[in-house]
């Protein structure tokens, strides 16, 4: 066993350092984080809009219609696998819309699909965050003359984000890990980069162990950043 690990490590080191495969890994890391970060940003925007639609009073027809559309959207993206959404987006939807021949179209597709998928999950996270804010906050803002939309965006949602920050951190971690499926649309992400190292010599033990280690480090860093943000927000609340 020791000999096998030593031999696998030598092969990995030769491919990773001597032959410069680390450049591919670094590029893959950048692409992985790029897709996850941009996907989360898009997801927060979409999720916030859907959450507001779901909590807004349904006195008129338009809010009720929008809620039906929002429910369908959430059900669609939560009910189908991410890899299926990627394949449909890249091979079916974008070509049907006449979108083709664009540089890095596969990466753009991944960002859009990850963002739309994340939006379905963030909507439920954001809705629970909005509902956790004391209703008196909204009523006070309305009493001061602010319209409903401004009251939500300036008073309620900022407080909701503070309440759901740990859950948003978990959503970001999930996105980072789920990027491992983007190789289905020919993207060389972190997972694909390490797989290529293994493919070069048919030695996969060390590359996959290193891949797991890199993901663990990324998750640890994200968790640490979320904890730091939480502490800073708690300190600002105490000062206020």
Short mmCIF file of C-alpha atoms in Angstrom, two decimals:
data_model
loop_
_atom_site.label_atom_id
_atom_site.label_comp_id
_atom_site.label_asym_id
_atom_site.label_seq_id
_atom_site.Cartn_x
_atom_site.Cartn_y
_atom_site.Cartn_z
CA UNK A 1 0.00 0.00 0.00
CA UNK A 2 2.82 2.38 0.92
CA UNK A 3 4.58 1.64 -2.34
CA UNK A 4 1.40 2.24 -4.33
CA UNK A 5 0.76 5.61 -2.65
CA UNK A 6 4.40 6.62 -3.09
CA UNK A 7 4.30 5.68 -6.76
CA UNK A 8 0.98 7.51 -7.28
CA UNK A 9 2.37 10.59 -5.55
CA UNK A 10 5.47 10.59 -7.77
CA UNK A 11 3.31 10.39 -10.87
CA UNK A 12 1.06 13.16 -9.60
CA UNK A 13 4.00 15.41 -8.67
CA UNK A 14 5.56 14.92 -12.09
CA UNK A 15 2.32 15.81 -13.85
CA UNK A 16 1.33 18.62 -11.49
CA UNK A 17 4.66 20.42 -11.11
CA UNK A 18 7.08 19.25 -13.79
CA UNK A 19 4.57 19.27 -16.64
CA UNK A 20 2.76 22.39 -15.37
CA UNK A 21 -0.69 20.91 -14.74
CA UNK A 22 -1.02 23.29 -11.78
CA UNK A 23 -1.82 26.04 -14.29
CA UNK A 24 -4.89 24.10 -15.42
CA UNK A 25 -5.88 23.55 -11.78
CA UNK A 26 -5.56 27.27 -10.99
CA UNK A 27 -7.64 28.16 -14.06
CA UNK A 28 -10.20 25.56 -13.00
CA UNK A 29 -10.31 27.01 -9.48
CA UNK A 30 -10.96 30.50 -10.88
CA UNK A 31 -13.76 29.20 -13.11
CA UNK A 32 -15.31 27.23 -10.21
CA UNK A 33 -15.37 30.28 -7.94
CA UNK A 34 -16.51 32.55 -10.77
CA UNK A 35 -19.53 30.37 -11.54
CA UNK A 36 -20.40 29.97 -7.84
CA UNK A 37 -20.04 33.68 -6.94
CA UNK A 38 -21.91 35.03 -9.98
CA UNK A 39 -24.52 32.30 -9.61
CA UNK A 40 -25.12 33.29 -5.98
CA UNK A 41 -25.43 36.99 -6.89
CA UNK A 42 -28.00 36.20 -9.59
CA UNK A 43 -29.72 33.81 -7.19
CA UNK A 44 -30.00 36.46 -4.47
CA UNK A 45 -31.56 38.94 -6.92
CA UNK A 46 -34.05 36.39 -8.31
CA UNK A 47 -34.72 34.88 -4.89
CA UNK A 48 -35.43 38.28 -3.33
CA UNK A 49 -37.90 39.18 -6.07
CA UNK A 50 -39.71 35.85 -5.69
CA UNK A 51 -39.75 36.17 -1.89
CA UNK A 52 -41.29 39.66 -2.11
CA UNK A 53 -43.91 38.35 -4.55
CA UNK A 54 -44.82 35.60 -2.09
CA UNK A 55 -45.16 37.86 0.96
CA UNK A 56 -46.85 40.84 -0.71
CA UNK A 57 -50.60 41.14 0.11
CA UNK A 58 -52.77 39.41 -2.53
CA UNK A 59 -55.56 41.97 -2.74
CA UNK A 60 -55.29 42.34 -6.52
CA UNK A 61 -55.11 39.93 -9.45
CA UNK A 62 -51.52 40.72 -10.51
CA UNK A 63 -49.87 39.59 -7.24
CA UNK A 64 -51.85 36.34 -7.35
CA UNK A 65 -50.79 35.67 -10.95
CA UNK A 66 -47.15 36.47 -10.12
CA UNK A 67 -47.29 34.08 -7.17
CA UNK A 68 -48.48 31.23 -9.43
CA UNK A 69 -45.59 31.95 -11.84
CA UNK A 70 -43.13 32.11 -8.92
CA UNK A 71 -44.38 28.78 -7.52
CA UNK A 72 -43.97 27.16 -10.94
CA UNK A 73 -40.44 28.57 -11.27
CA UNK A 74 -39.41 27.30 -7.83
CA UNK A 75 -40.97 23.89 -8.44
CA UNK A 76 -39.25 23.58 -11.84
CA UNK A 77 -35.73 24.31 -10.62
CA UNK A 78 -36.03 22.45 -7.33
CA UNK A 79 -37.61 19.43 -9.00
CA UNK A 80 -34.96 18.77 -11.68
CA UNK A 81 -31.26 17.91 -11.31
CA UNK A 82 -28.70 20.65 -11.91
CA UNK A 83 -26.93 18.64 -14.61
CA UNK A 84 -30.20 18.26 -16.55
CA UNK A 85 -30.77 22.02 -16.34
CA UNK A 86 -27.25 22.65 -17.66
CA UNK A 87 -27.69 20.25 -20.58
CA UNK A 88 -31.08 21.71 -21.53
CA UNK A 89 -29.75 25.26 -21.24
CA UNK A 90 -26.63 24.66 -23.31
CA UNK A 91 -27.90 22.21 -25.94
CA UNK A 92 -31.60 23.11 -26.19
CA UNK A 93 -32.64 26.48 -24.78
CA UNK A 94 -29.80 28.76 -25.92
CA UNK A 95 -29.67 27.31 -29.48
CA UNK A 96 -33.47 27.62 -29.71
CA UNK A 97 -33.12 31.32 -28.82
CA UNK A 98 -30.50 31.72 -31.53
CA UNK A 99 -27.69 32.19 -29.02
CA UNK A 100 -24.62 30.41 -30.34
CA UNK A 101 -21.06 31.08 -31.44
CA UNK A 102 -20.41 33.30 -28.41
CA UNK A 103 -17.02 33.00 -26.73
CA UNK A 104 -17.26 31.08 -23.44
CA UNK A 105 -20.94 30.36 -24.06
CA UNK A 106 -20.64 27.27 -21.89
CA UNK A 107 -19.42 29.34 -18.93
CA UNK A 108 -22.16 31.92 -19.49
CA UNK A 109 -24.70 29.09 -19.59
CA UNK A 110 -23.36 27.67 -16.33
CA UNK A 111 -23.53 31.07 -14.59
CA UNK A 112 -27.11 31.69 -15.78
CA UNK A 113 -28.36 28.19 -14.90
CA UNK A 114 -26.62 28.19 -11.52
CA UNK A 115 -28.09 31.63 -10.81
CA UNK A 116 -31.60 30.57 -11.79
CA UNK A 117 -31.31 27.36 -9.79
CA UNK A 118 -29.97 29.21 -6.76
CA UNK A 119 -32.79 31.74 -7.05
CA UNK A 120 -35.34 28.98 -6.44
CA UNK A 121 -33.63 28.00 -3.18
CA UNK A 122 -32.75 31.52 -2.06
CA UNK A 123 -36.40 32.55 -2.52
CA UNK A 124 -37.47 30.23 0.29
CA UNK A 125 -34.51 31.31 2.43
CA UNK A 126 -35.31 34.97 1.84
CA UNK A 127 -39.04 34.48 2.45
CA UNK A 128 -38.36 32.95 5.86
CA UNK A 129 -35.95 35.80 6.58
CA UNK A 130 -38.55 38.43 5.68
CA UNK A 131 -41.16 36.72 7.82
CA UNK A 132 -38.71 36.65 10.75
CA UNK A 133 -38.59 40.47 10.79
CA UNK A 134 -41.10 42.01 13.18
CA UNK A 135 -44.13 43.18 11.19
CA UNK A 136 -43.99 46.39 13.21
CA UNK A 137 -40.89 47.41 11.23
CA UNK A 138 -42.89 47.42 7.99
CA UNK A 139 -45.83 49.16 9.60
CA UNK A 140 -43.57 51.86 11.05
CA UNK A 141 -41.97 52.49 7.65
CA UNK A 142 -45.40 52.73 6.04
CA UNK A 143 -46.57 55.11 8.77
CA UNK A 144 -43.64 57.39 7.92
CA UNK A 145 -44.95 57.65 4.37
CA UNK A 146 -42.71 55.17 2.58
CA UNK A 147 -44.38 53.15 -0.19
CA UNK A 148 -44.57 49.37 0.24
CA UNK A 149 -41.70 48.66 -2.18
CA UNK A 150 -39.35 51.15 -0.48
CA UNK A 151 -40.33 49.86 2.96
CA UNK A 152 -39.40 46.33 1.90
CA UNK A 153 -36.13 47.24 0.18
CA UNK A 154 -34.86 49.78 2.73
CA UNK A 155 -36.19 48.44 6.03
CA UNK A 156 -37.30 44.80 5.94
CA UNK A 157 -34.92 43.11 3.47
CA UNK A 158 -31.67 44.46 5.02
CA UNK A 159 -32.77 43.01 8.38
CA UNK A 160 -33.83 39.76 6.72
CA UNK A 161 -30.39 39.37 5.12
CA UNK A 162 -28.77 39.59 8.56
CA UNK A 163 -31.02 36.82 9.82
CA UNK A 164 -30.34 34.47 6.92
CA UNK A 165 -26.61 35.13 6.42
CA UNK A 166 -25.52 31.65 7.71
CA UNK A 167 -28.03 29.97 5.40
CA UNK A 168 -26.81 32.04 2.44
CA UNK A 169 -23.31 30.88 3.32
CA UNK A 170 -24.51 27.29 3.12
CA UNK A 171 -26.10 28.01 -0.26
CA UNK A 172 -22.78 29.37 -1.52
CA UNK A 173 -20.99 26.24 -0.30
CA UNK A 174 -23.57 24.09 -2.11
CA UNK A 175 -23.00 26.05 -5.33
CA UNK A 176 -19.23 25.61 -5.09
CA UNK A 177 -19.62 21.85 -4.71
CA UNK A 178 -22.26 21.57 -7.42
CA UNK A 179 -19.93 23.18 -9.98
CA UNK A 180 -18.36 19.74 -10.26
CA UNK A 181 -21.05 18.90 -12.87
CA UNK A 182 -20.18 21.71 -15.31
CA UNK A 183 -17.77 19.41 -17.16
CA UNK A 184 -20.91 17.99 -18.82
CA UNK A 185 -20.94 21.14 -20.99
CA UNK A 186 -17.18 21.10 -21.67
CA UNK A 187 -16.01 23.42 -18.88
CA UNK A 188 -12.64 22.70 -17.31
CA UNK A 189 -13.48 23.47 -13.70
CA UNK A 190 -11.59 22.34 -10.60
CA UNK A 191 -12.93 18.77 -10.76
CA UNK A 192 -12.24 18.41 -14.48
CA UNK A 193 -8.70 19.79 -14.04
CA UNK A 194 -7.80 17.12 -11.47
CA UNK A 195 -9.51 14.45 -13.58
CA UNK A 196 -7.30 15.42 -16.53
CA UNK A 197 -4.23 14.93 -14.33
CA UNK A 198 -5.46 11.43 -13.55
CA UNK A 199 -6.31 10.74 -17.20
CA UNK A 200 -2.75 11.55 -18.26
CA UNK A 201 -1.32 8.47 -16.53
CA UNK A 202 -4.44 6.58 -15.39
CA UNK A 203 -3.46 7.31 -11.78
CA UNK A 204 -6.49 8.76 -9.98
CA UNK A 205 -5.84 8.12 -6.27
CA UNK A 206 -3.71 11.18 -5.46
CA UNK A 207 -5.49 13.60 -7.87
CA UNK A 208 -8.89 12.82 -6.35
CA UNK A 209 -7.56 13.01 -2.80
CA UNK A 210 -6.04 16.42 -3.59
CA UNK A 211 -9.33 17.49 -5.19
CA UNK A 212 -11.20 16.60 -2.00
CA UNK A 213 -8.62 18.52 0.05
CA UNK A 214 -9.00 21.65 -2.12
CA UNK A 215 -12.79 21.57 -1.74
CA UNK A 216 -12.42 21.15 2.03
CA UNK A 217 -10.14 24.21 2.18
CA UNK A 218 -12.58 26.29 0.09
CA UNK A 219 -15.52 25.30 2.31
CA UNK A 220 -13.50 26.08 5.44
CA UNK A 221 -12.58 29.55 4.12
CA UNK A 222 -16.20 30.34 3.18
CA UNK A 223 -17.42 29.17 6.61
CA UNK A 224 -14.80 31.34 8.31
CA UNK A 225 -15.77 34.40 6.23
CA UNK A 226 -19.45 33.94 7.09
CA UNK A 227 -18.62 33.72 10.81
CA UNK A 228 -16.55 36.92 10.59
CA UNK A 229 -19.42 38.72 8.83
CA UNK A 230 -21.87 37.51 11.48
CA UNK A 231 -19.66 38.84 14.29
CA UNK A 232 -19.29 42.22 12.60
CA UNK A 233 -23.04 42.52 12.09
CA UNK A 234 -23.68 41.63 15.74
CA UNK A 235 -21.21 44.31 16.83
CA UNK A 236 -22.90 46.92 14.61
CA UNK A 237 -26.30 45.95 16.07
CA UNK A 238 -24.98 46.44 19.62
CA UNK A 239 -23.61 49.89 18.75
CA UNK A 240 -26.98 50.88 17.33
#
